[in-house]
mmCIF file of C-alpha atoms in Angstrom:
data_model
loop_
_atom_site.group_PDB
_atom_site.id
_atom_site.type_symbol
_atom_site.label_atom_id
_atom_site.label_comp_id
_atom_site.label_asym_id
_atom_site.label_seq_id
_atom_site.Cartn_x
_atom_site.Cartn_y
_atom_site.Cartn_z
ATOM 1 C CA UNK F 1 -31.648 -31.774 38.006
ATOM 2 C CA UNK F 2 -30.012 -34.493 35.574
ATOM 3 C CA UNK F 3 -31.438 -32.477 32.803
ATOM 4 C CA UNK F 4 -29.512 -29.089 33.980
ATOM 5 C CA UNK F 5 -26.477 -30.920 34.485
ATOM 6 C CA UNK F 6 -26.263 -32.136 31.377
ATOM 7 C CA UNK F 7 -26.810 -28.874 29.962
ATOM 8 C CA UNK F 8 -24.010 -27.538 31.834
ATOM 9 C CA UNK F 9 -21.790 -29.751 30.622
ATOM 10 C CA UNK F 10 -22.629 -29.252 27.445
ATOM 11 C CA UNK F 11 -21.831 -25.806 27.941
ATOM 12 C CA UNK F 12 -18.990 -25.860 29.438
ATOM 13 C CA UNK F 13 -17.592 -28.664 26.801
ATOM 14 C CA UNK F 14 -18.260 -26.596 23.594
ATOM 15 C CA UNK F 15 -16.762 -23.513 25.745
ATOM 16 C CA UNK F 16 -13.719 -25.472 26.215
ATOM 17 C CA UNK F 17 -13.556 -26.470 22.671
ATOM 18 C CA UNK F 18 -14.507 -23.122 21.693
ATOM 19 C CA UNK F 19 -11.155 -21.350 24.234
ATOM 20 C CA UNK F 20 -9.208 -24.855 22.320
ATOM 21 C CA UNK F 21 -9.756 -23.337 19.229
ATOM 22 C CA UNK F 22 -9.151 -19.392 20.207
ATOM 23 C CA UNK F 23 -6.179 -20.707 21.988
ATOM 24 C CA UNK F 24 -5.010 -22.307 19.052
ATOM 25 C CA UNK F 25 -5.308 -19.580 16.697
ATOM 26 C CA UNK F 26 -3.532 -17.109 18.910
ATOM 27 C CA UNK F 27 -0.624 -19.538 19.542
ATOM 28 C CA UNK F 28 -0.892 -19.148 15.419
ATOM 29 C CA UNK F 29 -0.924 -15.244 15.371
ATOM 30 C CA UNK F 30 1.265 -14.755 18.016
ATOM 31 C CA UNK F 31 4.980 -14.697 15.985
ATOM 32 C CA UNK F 32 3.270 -13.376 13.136
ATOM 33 C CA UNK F 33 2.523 -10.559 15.204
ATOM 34 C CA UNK F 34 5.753 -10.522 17.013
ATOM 35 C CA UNK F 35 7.793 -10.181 13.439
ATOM 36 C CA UNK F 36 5.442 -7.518 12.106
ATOM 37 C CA UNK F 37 6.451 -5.119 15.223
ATOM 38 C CA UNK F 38 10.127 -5.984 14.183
ATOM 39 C CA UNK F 39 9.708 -4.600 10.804
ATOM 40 C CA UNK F 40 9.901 -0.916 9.972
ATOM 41 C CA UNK F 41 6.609 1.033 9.850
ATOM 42 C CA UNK F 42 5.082 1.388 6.833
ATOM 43 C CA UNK F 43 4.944 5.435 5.287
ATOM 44 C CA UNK F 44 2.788 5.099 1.914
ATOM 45 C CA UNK F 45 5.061 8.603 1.234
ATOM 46 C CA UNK F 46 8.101 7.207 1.528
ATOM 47 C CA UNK F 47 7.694 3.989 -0.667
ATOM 48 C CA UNK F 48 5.886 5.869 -3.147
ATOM 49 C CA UNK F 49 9.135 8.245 -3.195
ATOM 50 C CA UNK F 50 10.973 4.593 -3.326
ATOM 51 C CA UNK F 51 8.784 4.022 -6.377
ATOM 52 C CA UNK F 52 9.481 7.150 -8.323
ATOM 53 C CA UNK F 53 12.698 7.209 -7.731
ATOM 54 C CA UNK F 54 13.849 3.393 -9.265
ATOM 55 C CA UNK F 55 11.529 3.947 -12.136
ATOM 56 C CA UNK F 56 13.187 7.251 -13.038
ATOM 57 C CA UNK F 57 16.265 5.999 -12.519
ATOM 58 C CA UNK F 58 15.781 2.703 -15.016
ATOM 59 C CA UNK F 59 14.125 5.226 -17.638
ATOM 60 C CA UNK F 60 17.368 7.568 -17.000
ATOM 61 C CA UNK F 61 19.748 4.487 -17.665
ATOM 62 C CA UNK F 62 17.888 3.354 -20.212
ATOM 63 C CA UNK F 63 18.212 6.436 -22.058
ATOM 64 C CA UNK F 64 21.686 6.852 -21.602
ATOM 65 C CA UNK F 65 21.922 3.479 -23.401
ATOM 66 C CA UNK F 66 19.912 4.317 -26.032
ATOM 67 C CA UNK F 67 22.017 7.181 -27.033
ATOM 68 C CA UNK F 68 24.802 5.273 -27.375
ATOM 69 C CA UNK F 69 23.204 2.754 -29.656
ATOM 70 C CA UNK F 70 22.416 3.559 -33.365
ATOM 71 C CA UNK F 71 18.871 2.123 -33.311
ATOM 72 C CA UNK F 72 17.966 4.601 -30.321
ATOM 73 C CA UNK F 73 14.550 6.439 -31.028
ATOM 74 C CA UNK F 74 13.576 9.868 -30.084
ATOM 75 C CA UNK F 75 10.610 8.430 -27.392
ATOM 76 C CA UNK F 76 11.861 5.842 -25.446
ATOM 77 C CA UNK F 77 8.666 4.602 -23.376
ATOM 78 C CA UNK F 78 9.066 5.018 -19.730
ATOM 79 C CA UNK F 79 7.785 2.178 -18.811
ATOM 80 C CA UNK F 80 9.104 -0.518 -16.334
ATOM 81 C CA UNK F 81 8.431 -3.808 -14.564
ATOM 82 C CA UNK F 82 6.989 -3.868 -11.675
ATOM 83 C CA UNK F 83 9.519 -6.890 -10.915
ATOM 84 C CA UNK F 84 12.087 -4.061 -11.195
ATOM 85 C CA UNK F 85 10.815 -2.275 -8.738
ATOM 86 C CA UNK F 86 10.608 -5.099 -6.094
ATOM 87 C CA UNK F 87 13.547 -6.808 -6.692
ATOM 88 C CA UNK F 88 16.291 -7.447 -3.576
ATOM 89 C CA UNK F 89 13.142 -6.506 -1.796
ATOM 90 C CA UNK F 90 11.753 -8.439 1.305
ATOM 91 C CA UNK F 91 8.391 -10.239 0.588
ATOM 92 C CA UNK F 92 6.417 -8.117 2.912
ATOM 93 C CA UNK F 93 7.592 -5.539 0.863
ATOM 94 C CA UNK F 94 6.183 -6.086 -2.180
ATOM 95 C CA UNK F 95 2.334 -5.238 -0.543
ATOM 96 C CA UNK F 96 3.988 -2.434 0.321
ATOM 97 C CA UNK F 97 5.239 -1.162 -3.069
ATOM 98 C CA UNK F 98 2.440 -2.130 -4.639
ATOM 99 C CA UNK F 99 0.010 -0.457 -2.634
ATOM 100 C CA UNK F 100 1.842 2.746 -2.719
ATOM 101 C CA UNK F 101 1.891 2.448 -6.887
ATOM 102 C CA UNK F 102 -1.735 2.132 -6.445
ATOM 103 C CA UNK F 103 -1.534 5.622 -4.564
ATOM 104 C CA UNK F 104 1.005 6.933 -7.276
ATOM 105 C CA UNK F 105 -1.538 5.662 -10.128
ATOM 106 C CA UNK F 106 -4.685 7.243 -8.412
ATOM 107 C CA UNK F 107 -2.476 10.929 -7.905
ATOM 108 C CA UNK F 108 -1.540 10.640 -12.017
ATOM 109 C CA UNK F 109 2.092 10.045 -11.580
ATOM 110 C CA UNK F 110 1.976 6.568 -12.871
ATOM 111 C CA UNK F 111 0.294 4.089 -15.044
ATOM 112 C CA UNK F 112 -0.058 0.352 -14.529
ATOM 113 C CA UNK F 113 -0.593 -1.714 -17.169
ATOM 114 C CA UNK F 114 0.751 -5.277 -17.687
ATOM 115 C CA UNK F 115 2.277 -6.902 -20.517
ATOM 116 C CA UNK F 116 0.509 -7.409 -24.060
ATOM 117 C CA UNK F 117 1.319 -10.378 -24.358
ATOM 118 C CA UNK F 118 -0.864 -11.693 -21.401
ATOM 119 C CA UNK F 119 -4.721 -11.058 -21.280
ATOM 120 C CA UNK F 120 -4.738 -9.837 -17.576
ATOM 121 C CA UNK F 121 -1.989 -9.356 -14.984
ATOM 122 C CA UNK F 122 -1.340 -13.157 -13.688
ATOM 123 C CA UNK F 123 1.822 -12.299 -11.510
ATOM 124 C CA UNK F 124 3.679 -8.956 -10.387
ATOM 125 C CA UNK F 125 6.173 -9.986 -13.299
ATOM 126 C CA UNK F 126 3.718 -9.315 -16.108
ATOM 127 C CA UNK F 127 2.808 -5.623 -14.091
ATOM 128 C CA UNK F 128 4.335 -2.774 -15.328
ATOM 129 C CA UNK F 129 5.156 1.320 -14.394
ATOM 130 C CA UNK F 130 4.729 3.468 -16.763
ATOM 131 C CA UNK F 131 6.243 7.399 -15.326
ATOM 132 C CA UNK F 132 3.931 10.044 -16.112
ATOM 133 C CA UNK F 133 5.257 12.812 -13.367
ATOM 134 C CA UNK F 134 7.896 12.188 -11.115
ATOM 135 C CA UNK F 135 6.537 15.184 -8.844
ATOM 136 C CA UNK F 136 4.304 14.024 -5.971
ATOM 137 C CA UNK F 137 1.273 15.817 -5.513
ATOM 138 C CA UNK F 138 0.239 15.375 -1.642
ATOM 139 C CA UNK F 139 -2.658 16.135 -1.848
ATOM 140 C CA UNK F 140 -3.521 16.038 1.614
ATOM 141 C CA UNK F 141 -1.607 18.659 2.459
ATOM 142 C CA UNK F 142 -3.095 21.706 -0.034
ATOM 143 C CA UNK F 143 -6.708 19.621 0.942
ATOM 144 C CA UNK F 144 -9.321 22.373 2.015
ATOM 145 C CA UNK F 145 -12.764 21.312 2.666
ATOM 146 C CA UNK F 146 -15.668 22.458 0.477
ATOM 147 C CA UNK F 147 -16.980 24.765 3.150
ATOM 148 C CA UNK F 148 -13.406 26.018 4.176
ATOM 149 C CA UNK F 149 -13.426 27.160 0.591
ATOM 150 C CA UNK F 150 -16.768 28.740 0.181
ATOM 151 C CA UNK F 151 -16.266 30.525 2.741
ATOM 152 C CA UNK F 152 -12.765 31.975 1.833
ATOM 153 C CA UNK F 153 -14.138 32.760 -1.394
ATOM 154 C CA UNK F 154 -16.691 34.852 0.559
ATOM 155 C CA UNK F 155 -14.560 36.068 3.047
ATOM 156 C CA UNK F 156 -15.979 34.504 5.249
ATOM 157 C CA UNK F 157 -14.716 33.542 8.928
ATOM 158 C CA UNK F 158 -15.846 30.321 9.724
ATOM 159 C CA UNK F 159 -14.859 30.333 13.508
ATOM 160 C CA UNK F 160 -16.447 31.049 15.800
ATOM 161 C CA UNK F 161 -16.471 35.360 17.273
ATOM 162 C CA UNK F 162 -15.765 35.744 20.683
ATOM 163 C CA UNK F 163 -17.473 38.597 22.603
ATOM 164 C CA UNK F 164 -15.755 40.209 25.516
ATOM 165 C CA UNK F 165 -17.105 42.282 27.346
#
């Protein structure tokens, strides 16, 4: 009997330590949580539109510079930093933006690259944009599966025929 109680309270202390520690970590979690749902939800679409847009706009400007200048060339890289892009934006933000240029970069309408001058990108100030097409292809919305397609190519009806009789 003295051995069974002592294995129930051994049980029940590392349960105890254990709900200690899960009670900790949600006290933790909790605001973090709570400010997240304050924040505005998060469309990929609409940052990467955010994207596009301040990177065409700096290439824009800096063209319209250029012009006026004497020393202006003909090819004016299109190319901007990434800090650009971020800037007056809230820190959360940043994931944001750069998780949508990752989904601009894999859809070809920009490059990243970072500066020469480092060896790899350190920070999101050595990150650049480069703007190869300010049109965004969605391409979830012209997606048709493989055997949607074969079968319009056949013509095909996938669905199912109803019978009546």
């Amino acid at each position: 009997h003295i051995k069974a109680f002592a294995r129930g309270a051994e049980k029940y202390a590392s349960e105890t330590n254990l709900t200690r520690r899960v009670g900790k970590w949600q006290s933790r979690l909790s605001p973090i949580l709570e400010e997240e749902e304050k924040r505005p939800e998060f469309n990929i679409h609409n940052y990467g539109n955010r994207i596009l847009n301040t990177v065409k706009k700096e290439v824009e400007s800096r063209a319209v510079k250029s012009k006026g200048s004497k020393n202006s060339s003909s090819s004016e890289p299109k190319t901007v930093d990434f800090h650009q892009v971020t800037k007056n934006s809230e820190p959360y933000e940043v994931c944001r933006l750069f998780l949508s240029s990752l989904m601009l970069c894999n859809s070809g309408n920009i490059a990243l690259s970072h500066n020469e001058a480092c060896a790899t990108v350190q920070t999101p100030d050595t990150l650049q944009i480069e703007l190869l097409d300010s049109q965004i292809d969605s391409p979830m919305e012209t997606f048709m599966a493989p055997s949607v397609s074969a079968a319009d190519k056949e013509n095909i009806s996938i669905l199912p025929t109803i019978h009546t009789a």
